Amino acid sequence: MGFALPPLLHVIGGKTVASADGATLPVIDPSTEQVIGHVAHGGGGEIAAAVAAAEAARLGPWRELAPVARGKLLFRLADLVTRDLEALAWLEACNVGKPISAARGDIGGVAETLRYNAGAADKVEGAVIPLGDGVVDYTRLEPLGVTAHIVPWNYPLGMVARSLGPALAAGCTAVIKPAEQSPLSVLHFMALVAEAGFPPGVVNVVCGDGPGAGAPLVAHPLVRGVAFTGSVEAGRAVGIAAAAGMKPAVLELGGKNAMIVAADADLDRVIDDAMMGGFENAGQVCSSSSRLLVARAVADEVAERLAARAAALRVGPALDDPDLGPVVSAGQYAKVMGYLAEARHSGARLLTGGGRPGGLARGYFAAATVFDRVDAASRIACEEVFGPLVTVTAYDTDAEALAMANSVSTGLVAGVYTRDLQRAFAMVAGLETGSVWVNGWYLGGTQAPTGGIKDSGIGRERGMIAVRNFLRIKNVAIRL
Ligand code: ADP
């Protein structure tokens, strides 16, 4: 199996273009460490051109399309993504090391997200406000205008779809800045955007890094809204820059998410979900279940069963469809290895993994790792590692579990496993996170809002509220 790489160029106003200075960045396959291409590396000049193209499209053909027509284009785009699912999945696998089956699942999710938003395009309704018989007062929900979409590398096209779908449904135009590590799938996707019939300039892509391309995009005066997914540090910088320009920003940042396992939980389900939540995408998921808090009566059993399953995972190159692929880059590999080395000296008990798996000469592979008896205040229990590492910490009371779960600086998701409905409801109320999942992990979906509190960010994505992110209210009052 093999597919062609798309042109590794920016897409501005419907045209593929190189950087004015000819700069490029290597694209690396993390399964092999091979350079598989060189992608244009843009800066302020490319951003200015892309924003100008998006502004021209906003004022031109895009504005004239009825909402239902925007929806039809999005439906067509979803169909094209489904048609090209294999090629897009292959690009994700080669570019970020995702096992190919998982990459197929991701691209299926992209199509689903686009369809959801396609259906939303003609369902944006304002309000009529009763001011008495002498005045008609109503609201128009208007598109913000040109919007910035800055995405990370863990779900390259999935994250694009999550904010681009609602932005287009709302009638905005867009400039996408993919992560510097992972431009491939969005560049193929841009050919589908054109094929679907979107007017040139409605969607643009500038490849580049955060400071060089992302920052000028957020700061550009014609950019009226920002959607960002990434690290807490970069998100804070983006939020500050957006605030300086008085633009709304949706920020979805990191998490150190607690999976709370009560003694009465269904442990078979717990182990299945902890495997998925801990090791899917090599743990490089904001909402991963990286931190298990387990009632002391079952803590050793949970840790040991989880470690046995983790030790049996097949690790290997993405296209071999392993259970666990590499992490995304040399930088991420070094970060994960640093945490593992530190954790081995932290007093926690290493049950499996803890470093590089044997038998793989090249590639950014980290073994699936389980530490138990982890101090809830230690760095591996409090900081987002973004790698295949799960910590297990025992607790004695529900109050202690809640306090541990809430003790970290982030608040993205938490999960509770129990057969006791009252305990579940009490935990749901007490957890300081944007989402709570009960007796399941990675619940929710395209239709349900997601996002964080505390350092995990501001705003919600997915669901109808995501479309609302890209709309502003104009109140109209008419004296009769
Ligand atoms: P990670 O640490 O997981 O690589 P980052 O938060 O650094 O994640 O990157 C997520 C996205 O944000 C990437 O597209 C990156 O280029 C971009 N980015 C990083 N820093 C900034 C910044 N200061 N302004 C705008 N975008 C940025």
PDB file of C-alpha atoms in Angstrom, residues 7 24 50 111 116 142 234 265 338 372 424:
ATOM      1  CA  PRO A   7       2.055  19.083  -2.913  1.00  0.00           C
ATOM      2  CA  THR A  24      11.136  24.451   3.885  1.00  0.00           C
ATOM      3  CA  ALA A  50      -3.706  33.938   3.326  1.00  0.00           C
ATOM      4  CA  ALA A 111     -16.223  12.850   7.871  1.00  0.00           C
ATOM      5  CA  TYR A 116     -22.696  17.148  11.731  1.00  0.00           C
ATOM      6  CA  GLU A 142     -23.463  36.855  11.934  1.00  0.00           C
ATOM      7  CA  ALA A 234       1.304  28.078  23.732  1.00  0.00           C
ATOM      8  CA  ALA A 265     -16.347  -0.950  39.893  1.00  0.00           C
ATOM      9  CA  GLY A 338      12.994  12.188  30.488  1.00  0.00           C
ATOM     10  CA  ASP A 372       1.979   2.130  40.701  1.00  0.00           C
ATOM     11  CA  ALA A 424     -21.228   8.643  40.750  1.00  0.00           C
TER      12      ALA A 424
END
